[in-house]
PDB file of C-alpha atoms in Angstrom:
ATOM      1  CA  UNK A 284       0.000   0.000   0.000  1.00  0.00           C
ATOM      2  CA  UNK A 285       1.270   3.479  -0.775  1.00  0.00           C
ATOM      3  CA  UNK A 286       2.331   5.614   2.162  1.00  0.00           C
ATOM      4  CA  UNK A 287       0.810   8.998   2.757  1.00  0.00           C
ATOM      5  CA  UNK A 288       2.393  11.560   0.393  1.00  0.00           C
ATOM      6  CA  UNK A 289       4.156  14.545   1.900  1.00  0.00           C
ATOM      7  CA  UNK A 290       2.892  18.071   1.484  1.00  0.00           C
ATOM      8  CA  UNK A 291       5.688  18.799  -0.958  1.00  0.00           C
ATOM      9  CA  UNK A 292       4.775  15.817  -3.098  1.00  0.00           C
ATOM     10  CA  UNK A 293       1.177  16.919  -3.264  1.00  0.00           C
ATOM     11  CA  UNK A 294       2.146  20.444  -4.282  1.00  0.00           C
ATOM     12  CA  UNK A 295       4.612  19.012  -6.792  1.00  0.00           C
ATOM     13  CA  UNK A 296       1.852  16.902  -8.330  1.00  0.00           C
ATOM     14  CA  UNK A 297      -0.383  19.969  -8.498  1.00  0.00           C
ATOM     15  CA  UNK A 298       2.345  21.939 -10.214  1.00  0.00           C
ATOM     16  CA  UNK A 299       3.084  19.121 -12.675  1.00  0.00           C
ATOM     17  CA  UNK A 300      -0.574  18.955 -13.651  1.00  0.00           C
ATOM     18  CA  UNK A 301      -0.704  22.718 -14.217  1.00  0.00           C
ATOM     19  CA  UNK A 302       2.488  22.607 -16.277  1.00  0.00           C
ATOM     20  CA  UNK A 303       1.126  19.766 -18.381  1.00  0.00           C
ATOM     21  CA  UNK A 304      -2.059  21.767 -18.906  1.00  0.00           C
ATOM     22  CA  UNK A 305       0.039  24.539 -20.420  1.00  0.00           C
ATOM     23  CA  UNK A 306       1.362  22.183 -23.094  1.00  0.00           C
ATOM     24  CA  UNK A 307      -2.036  21.625 -24.653  1.00  0.00           C
ATOM     25  CA  UNK A 308      -2.530  23.453 -27.898  1.00  0.00           C
ATOM     26  CA  UNK A 309      -6.320  23.364 -27.557  1.00  0.00           C
ATOM     27  CA  UNK A 310      -7.646  26.245 -25.460  1.00  0.00           C
ATOM     28  CA  UNK A 311     -10.652  24.268 -24.159  1.00  0.00           C
ATOM     29  CA  UNK A 312      -8.690  21.262 -22.954  1.00  0.00           C
ATOM     30  CA  UNK A 313      -6.096  23.496 -21.373  1.00  0.00           C
ATOM     31  CA  UNK A 314      -8.661  25.458 -19.392  1.00  0.00           C
ATOM     32  CA  UNK A 315     -10.505  22.293 -18.433  1.00  0.00           C
ATOM     33  CA  UNK A 316      -7.341  20.656 -17.121  1.00  0.00           C
ATOM     34  CA  UNK A 317      -6.501  23.680 -15.001  1.00  0.00           C
ATOM     35  CA  UNK A 318     -10.055  23.984 -13.686  1.00  0.00           C
ATOM     36  CA  UNK A 319     -10.349  20.284 -12.927  1.00  0.00           C
ATOM     37  CA  UNK A 320      -7.057  20.056 -11.043  1.00  0.00           C
ATOM     38  CA  UNK A 321      -7.939  23.070  -8.909  1.00  0.00           C
ATOM     39  CA  UNK A 322     -11.391  21.659  -8.165  1.00  0.00           C
ATOM     40  CA  UNK A 323     -10.121  18.155  -7.405  1.00  0.00           C
ATOM     41  CA  UNK A 324      -7.331  19.300  -5.115  1.00  0.00           C
ATOM     42  CA  UNK A 325      -9.621  21.674  -3.291  1.00  0.00           C
ATOM     43  CA  UNK A 326     -12.277  19.014  -2.888  1.00  0.00           C
ATOM     44  CA  UNK A 327      -9.765  16.630  -1.339  1.00  0.00           C
ATOM     45  CA  UNK A 328      -8.115  19.240   0.809  1.00  0.00           C
ATOM     46  CA  UNK A 329      -9.641  18.177   4.087  1.00  0.00           C
ATOM     47  CA  UNK A 330      -8.855  14.473   3.811  1.00  0.00           C
ATOM     48  CA  UNK A 331      -7.079  13.184   6.889  1.00  0.00           C
ATOM     49  CA  UNK A 332      -7.256   9.398   6.632  1.00  0.00           C
ATOM     50  CA  UNK A 333      -3.842   8.303   5.266  1.00  0.00           C
ATOM     51  CA  UNK A 334      -5.355   5.576   3.082  1.00  0.00           C
ATOM     52  CA  UNK A 335      -7.740   8.058   1.460  1.00  0.00           C
ATOM     53  CA  UNK A 336      -4.980  10.597   0.943  1.00  0.00           C
ATOM     54  CA  UNK A 337      -2.740   7.963  -0.631  1.00  0.00           C
ATOM     55  CA  UNK A 338      -5.584   6.821  -2.890  1.00  0.00           C
ATOM     56  CA  UNK A 339      -6.328  10.381  -4.024  1.00  0.00           C
ATOM     57  CA  UNK A 340      -2.637  10.983  -4.660  1.00  0.00           C
ATOM     58  CA  UNK A 341      -2.321   7.796  -6.726  1.00  0.00           C
ATOM     59  CA  UNK A 342      -5.403   8.815  -8.684  1.00  0.00           C
ATOM     60  CA  UNK A 343      -3.849  12.214  -9.320  1.00  0.00           C
ATOM     61  CA  UNK A 344      -0.635  10.611 -10.553  1.00  0.00           C
ATOM     62  CA  UNK A 345      -2.466   8.394 -13.022  1.00  0.00           C
ATOM     63  CA  UNK A 346      -4.397  11.430 -14.273  1.00  0.00           C
ATOM     64  CA  UNK A 347      -1.086  13.219 -14.740  1.00  0.00           C
ATOM     65  CA  UNK A 348       0.054  10.336 -16.943  1.00  0.00           C
ATOM     66  CA  UNK A 349      -3.150  10.568 -18.959  1.00  0.00           C
ATOM     67  CA  UNK A 350      -2.759  14.315 -19.396  1.00  0.00           C
ATOM     68  CA  UNK A 351       0.853  14.026 -20.521  1.00  0.00           C
ATOM     69  CA  UNK A 352       0.048  11.415 -23.137  1.00  0.00           C
ATOM     70  CA  UNK A 353      -2.950  13.366 -24.369  1.00  0.00           C
ATOM     71  CA  UNK A 354      -0.860  16.513 -24.669  1.00  0.00           C
ATOM     72  CA  UNK A 355       1.441  14.676 -27.055  1.00  0.00           C
ATOM     73  CA  UNK A 356      -1.419  13.205 -29.086  1.00  0.00           C
ATOM     74  CA  UNK A 357      -3.272  16.522 -29.299  1.00  0.00           C
ATOM     75  CA  UNK A 358      -0.167  18.304 -30.461  1.00  0.00           C
ATOM     76  CA  UNK A 359       0.111  15.922 -33.408  1.00  0.00           C
ATOM     77  CA  UNK A 360      -3.236  17.125 -34.745  1.00  0.00           C
ATOM     78  CA  UNK A 361      -3.133  20.729 -33.607  1.00  0.00           C
ATOM     79  CA  UNK A 362      -5.185  23.092 -35.755  1.00  0.00           C
ATOM     80  CA  UNK A 363      -3.343  26.074 -37.139  1.00  0.00           C
ATOM     81  CA  UNK A 364      -6.125  28.529 -36.318  1.00  0.00           C
ATOM     82  CA  UNK A 365      -6.180  29.840 -32.772  1.00  0.00           C
ATOM     83  CA  UNK A 366      -9.325  29.839 -30.730  1.00  0.00           C
ATOM     84  CA  UNK A 367     -11.109  33.173 -30.552  1.00  0.00           C
ATOM     85  CA  UNK A 368     -10.606  33.212 -26.773  1.00  0.00           C
ATOM     86  CA  UNK A 369      -6.893  33.571 -27.247  1.00  0.00           C
ATOM     87  CA  UNK A 370      -6.947  36.697 -29.338  1.00  0.00           C
TER      88      UNK A 370
ATOM     89  CA  UNK B  66      50.656  30.092 -66.465  1.00  0.00           C
ATOM     90  CA  UNK B  67      47.326  28.783 -65.172  1.00  0.00           C
ATOM     91  CA  UNK B  68      48.284  29.600 -61.597  1.00  0.00           C
ATOM     92  CA  UNK B  69      49.260  33.186 -62.530  1.00  0.00           C
ATOM     93  CA  UNK B  70      45.946  33.615 -64.328  1.00  0.00           C
ATOM     94  CA  UNK B  71      44.141  32.151 -61.335  1.00  0.00           C
ATOM     95  CA  UNK B  72      45.788  34.471 -58.848  1.00  0.00           C
ATOM     96  CA  UNK B  73      45.125  37.475 -61.081  1.00  0.00           C
ATOM     97  CA  UNK B  74      41.453  36.639 -61.246  1.00  0.00           C
ATOM     98  CA  UNK B  75      41.280  36.018 -57.518  1.00  0.00           C
ATOM     99  CA  UNK B  76      42.909  39.341 -56.792  1.00  0.00           C
ATOM    100  CA  UNK B  77      40.007  41.007 -58.523  1.00  0.00           C
ATOM    101  CA  UNK B  78      37.312  38.815 -57.055  1.00  0.00           C
ATOM    102  CA  UNK B  79      38.476  38.662 -53.448  1.00  0.00           C
ATOM    103  CA  UNK B  80      36.937  41.374 -51.292  1.00  0.00           C
ATOM    104  CA  UNK B  81      39.474  43.026 -49.048  1.00  0.00           C
ATOM    105  CA  UNK B  82      38.607  42.593 -45.350  1.00  0.00           C
ATOM    106  CA  UNK B  83      38.956  45.670 -43.176  1.00  0.00           C
ATOM    107  CA  UNK B  84      39.030  45.766 -39.392  1.00  0.00           C
ATOM    108  CA  UNK B  85      36.411  48.453 -39.108  1.00  0.00           C
ATOM    109  CA  UNK B  86      34.466  46.814 -36.270  1.00  0.00           C
ATOM    110  CA  UNK B  87      37.152  46.845 -33.595  1.00  0.00           C
ATOM    111  CA  UNK B  88      35.747  47.349 -30.126  1.00  0.00           C
ATOM    112  CA  UNK B  89      39.065  47.500 -28.405  1.00  0.00           C
ATOM    113  CA  UNK B  90      38.726  47.524 -24.643  1.00  0.00           C
ATOM    114  CA  UNK B  91      34.988  48.101 -24.742  1.00  0.00           C
ATOM    115  CA  UNK B  92      33.004  45.761 -22.524  1.00  0.00           C
ATOM    116  CA  UNK B  93      29.701  46.481 -24.226  1.00  0.00           C
ATOM    117  CA  UNK B  94      28.500  43.807 -26.605  1.00  0.00           C
ATOM    118  CA  UNK B  95      26.731  46.022 -29.085  1.00  0.00           C
ATOM    119  CA  UNK B  96      25.430  43.128 -31.176  1.00  0.00           C
ATOM    120  CA  UNK B  97      24.279  41.118 -28.185  1.00  0.00           C
ATOM    121  CA  UNK B  98      20.715  39.883 -28.342  1.00  0.00           C
ATOM    122  CA  UNK B  99      20.344  40.020 -24.572  1.00  0.00           C
ATOM    123  CA  UNK B 100      20.292  43.768 -24.472  1.00  0.00           C
ATOM    124  CA  UNK B 101      19.401  44.950 -21.010  1.00  0.00           C
ATOM    125  CA  UNK B 102      19.938  41.899 -18.803  1.00  0.00           C
ATOM    126  CA  UNK B 103      17.451  42.851 -16.118  1.00  0.00           C
ATOM    127  CA  UNK B 104      13.996  44.243 -16.483  1.00  0.00           C
ATOM    128  CA  UNK B 105      13.333  47.589 -14.929  1.00  0.00           C
ATOM    129  CA  UNK B 106      12.479  46.914 -11.279  1.00  0.00           C
ATOM    130  CA  UNK B 107       9.442  49.142 -11.219  1.00  0.00           C
ATOM    131  CA  UNK B 108       8.080  47.447 -14.322  1.00  0.00           C
ATOM    132  CA  UNK B 109       8.561  44.073 -12.639  1.00  0.00           C
ATOM    133  CA  UNK B 110       6.769  45.323  -9.517  1.00  0.00           C
ATOM    134  CA  UNK B 111       3.863  46.672 -11.569  1.00  0.00           C
ATOM    135  CA  UNK B 112       3.444  43.496 -13.561  1.00  0.00           C
ATOM    136  CA  UNK B 113       3.660  41.234 -10.508  1.00  0.00           C
ATOM    137  CA  UNK B 114       1.065  43.367  -8.678  1.00  0.00           C
ATOM    138  CA  UNK B 115      -1.169  43.211 -11.740  1.00  0.00           C
ATOM    139  CA  UNK B 116      -0.971  39.421 -11.898  1.00  0.00           C
ATOM    140  CA  UNK B 117      -1.710  39.056  -8.183  1.00  0.00           C
ATOM    141  CA  UNK B 118      -4.644  41.462  -8.372  1.00  0.00           C
ATOM    142  CA  UNK B 119      -6.110  39.544 -11.304  1.00  0.00           C
ATOM    143  CA  UNK B 120      -6.265  36.384  -9.251  1.00  0.00           C
ATOM    144  CA  UNK B 121      -9.975  35.801  -8.574  1.00  0.00           C
ATOM    145  CA  UNK B 122      -9.621  35.034  -4.876  1.00  0.00           C
ATOM    146  CA  UNK B 123      -7.572  38.096  -4.104  1.00  0.00           C
ATOM    147  CA  UNK B 124      -8.964  41.369  -2.826  1.00  0.00           C
ATOM    148  CA  UNK B 125      -7.213  43.913  -5.092  1.00  0.00           C
ATOM    149  CA  UNK B 126      -7.208  46.668  -2.493  1.00  0.00           C
ATOM    150  CA  UNK B 127      -4.979  44.635  -0.184  1.00  0.00           C
ATOM    151  CA  UNK B 128      -2.238  44.001  -2.696  1.00  0.00           C
ATOM    152  CA  UNK B 129       1.030  45.824  -2.067  1.00  0.00           C
ATOM    153  CA  UNK B 130       4.590  44.958  -3.081  1.00  0.00           C
ATOM    154  CA  UNK B 131       5.206  43.483   0.378  1.00  0.00           C
ATOM    155  CA  UNK B 132       2.095  41.447   0.789  1.00  0.00           C
ATOM    156  CA  UNK B 133       2.414  37.832   1.927  1.00  0.00           C
ATOM    157  CA  UNK B 134       0.135  35.476   0.033  1.00  0.00           C
ATOM    158  CA  UNK B 135      -0.904  33.270   2.905  1.00  0.00           C
ATOM    159  CA  UNK B 136      -0.641  35.603   5.859  1.00  0.00           C
ATOM    160  CA  UNK B 137      -2.027  38.822   4.381  1.00  0.00           C
ATOM    161  CA  UNK B 138      -4.224  37.675   1.524  1.00  0.00           C
ATOM    162  CA  UNK B 139      -5.607  34.574   3.208  1.00  0.00           C
ATOM    163  CA  UNK B 140      -4.638  32.211   0.411  1.00  0.00           C
ATOM    164  CA  UNK B 141      -3.552  28.629   0.871  1.00  0.00           C
ATOM    165  CA  UNK B 142      -0.637  26.719  -0.605  1.00  0.00           C
ATOM    166  CA  UNK B 143      -2.589  25.627  -3.691  1.00  0.00           C
ATOM    167  CA  UNK B 144      -3.404  29.276  -4.446  1.00  0.00           C
ATOM    168  CA  UNK B 145       0.248  30.168  -3.977  1.00  0.00           C
ATOM    169  CA  UNK B 146       1.244  27.571  -6.565  1.00  0.00           C
ATOM    170  CA  UNK B 147      -1.400  28.953  -8.930  1.00  0.00           C
ATOM    171  CA  UNK B 148      -0.092  32.485  -8.512  1.00  0.00           C
ATOM    172  CA  UNK B 149       3.493  31.354  -9.152  1.00  0.00           C
ATOM    173  CA  UNK B 150       2.293  29.589 -12.319  1.00  0.00           C
ATOM    174  CA  UNK B 151       0.533  32.772 -13.430  1.00  0.00           C
ATOM    175  CA  UNK B 152       3.757  34.711 -12.842  1.00  0.00           C
ATOM    176  CA  UNK B 153       5.672  32.134 -14.880  1.00  0.00           C
ATOM    177  CA  UNK B 154       3.287  32.730 -17.773  1.00  0.00           C
ATOM    178  CA  UNK B 155       3.444  36.498 -17.465  1.00  0.00           C
ATOM    179  CA  UNK B 156       7.240  36.629 -17.539  1.00  0.00           C
ATOM    180  CA  UNK B 157       7.740  33.598 -19.773  1.00  0.00           C
ATOM    181  CA  UNK B 158       9.864  31.805 -17.190  1.00  0.00           C
ATOM    182  CA  UNK B 159      10.268  28.264 -15.985  1.00  0.00           C
ATOM    183  CA  UNK B 160      10.751  28.380 -12.240  1.00  0.00           C
ATOM    184  CA  UNK B 161      12.076  25.086 -10.811  1.00  0.00           C
ATOM    185  CA  UNK B 162      10.053  23.510  -8.024  1.00  0.00           C
ATOM    186  CA  UNK B 163      12.666  24.164  -5.362  1.00  0.00           C
ATOM    187  CA  UNK B 164      12.684  27.887  -6.049  1.00  0.00           C
ATOM    188  CA  UNK B 165       8.945  28.080  -6.565  1.00  0.00           C
ATOM    189  CA  UNK B 166       8.320  26.564  -3.139  1.00  0.00           C
ATOM    190  CA  UNK B 167      10.184  29.439  -1.538  1.00  0.00           C
ATOM    191  CA  UNK B 168       8.132  32.158  -3.209  1.00  0.00           C
ATOM    192  CA  UNK B 169       5.331  32.913  -0.809  1.00  0.00           C
ATOM    193  CA  UNK B 170       5.082  36.697  -0.959  1.00  0.00           C
ATOM    194  CA  UNK B 171       5.058  39.472  -3.546  1.00  0.00           C
ATOM    195  CA  UNK B 172       8.434  40.642  -2.320  1.00  0.00           C
ATOM    196  CA  UNK B 173      10.142  37.308  -2.971  1.00  0.00           C
ATOM    197  CA  UNK B 174       8.460  36.991  -6.348  1.00  0.00           C
ATOM    198  CA  UNK B 175       9.679  40.438  -7.390  1.00  0.00           C
ATOM    199  CA  UNK B 176      13.206  39.647  -6.166  1.00  0.00           C
ATOM    200  CA  UNK B 177      13.362  36.343  -8.009  1.00  0.00           C
ATOM    201  CA  UNK B 178      12.012  37.696 -11.276  1.00  0.00           C
ATOM    202  CA  UNK B 179      14.189  40.791 -11.174  1.00  0.00           C
ATOM    203  CA  UNK B 180      17.298  38.665 -10.660  1.00  0.00           C
ATOM    204  CA  UNK B 181      16.397  36.176 -13.356  1.00  0.00           C
ATOM    205  CA  UNK B 182      18.424  36.883 -16.503  1.00  0.00           C
ATOM    206  CA  UNK B 183      15.851  35.547 -18.946  1.00  0.00           C
ATOM    207  CA  UNK B 184      12.736  37.198 -17.561  1.00  0.00           C
ATOM    208  CA  UNK B 185      10.830  38.939 -20.290  1.00  0.00           C
TER     209      UNK B 185
END
């Protein structure tokens, strides 16, 4: 079973997710990733049971893997026209 | 005979090189693409304040160059990370995790960015 992650590890995971969000070329996915990580971390803020914290952390790590792979795949098919929100 | 012809032709074709660009003793790199290494401190302060004020959870009237994110603005560590990310985007920097963990007030952010050679 995974041990409870330290505060630094949690913040590092948060930062990695935000950095990965920046790599998306699609405005919508980028904003969604940022919004979702903020919401998820805030929702789990008050967890105190070590098993629950470890489970949430592991879930976050797998989501980070998903996001990183998707960033690569999305970049292969990036449209050349920017979204209107970015102008 | 061919070599004499060749050297005669080359004498006409070869462009004489002059040493007109000598910067003897001068320490200024006039062709350097870095230009001014550091941003103007006041400009850095203004931009950092602007980024912090734009953060939705922050009360803009409380923001000063010395404000502490968690103690004065009532933010938590997740918000601090978000603000540091926003500053990274504003100044086009990549702040390593170790340094980013130390930035917990406007003052430290301004110091770090001002001392960073690539900040833009």
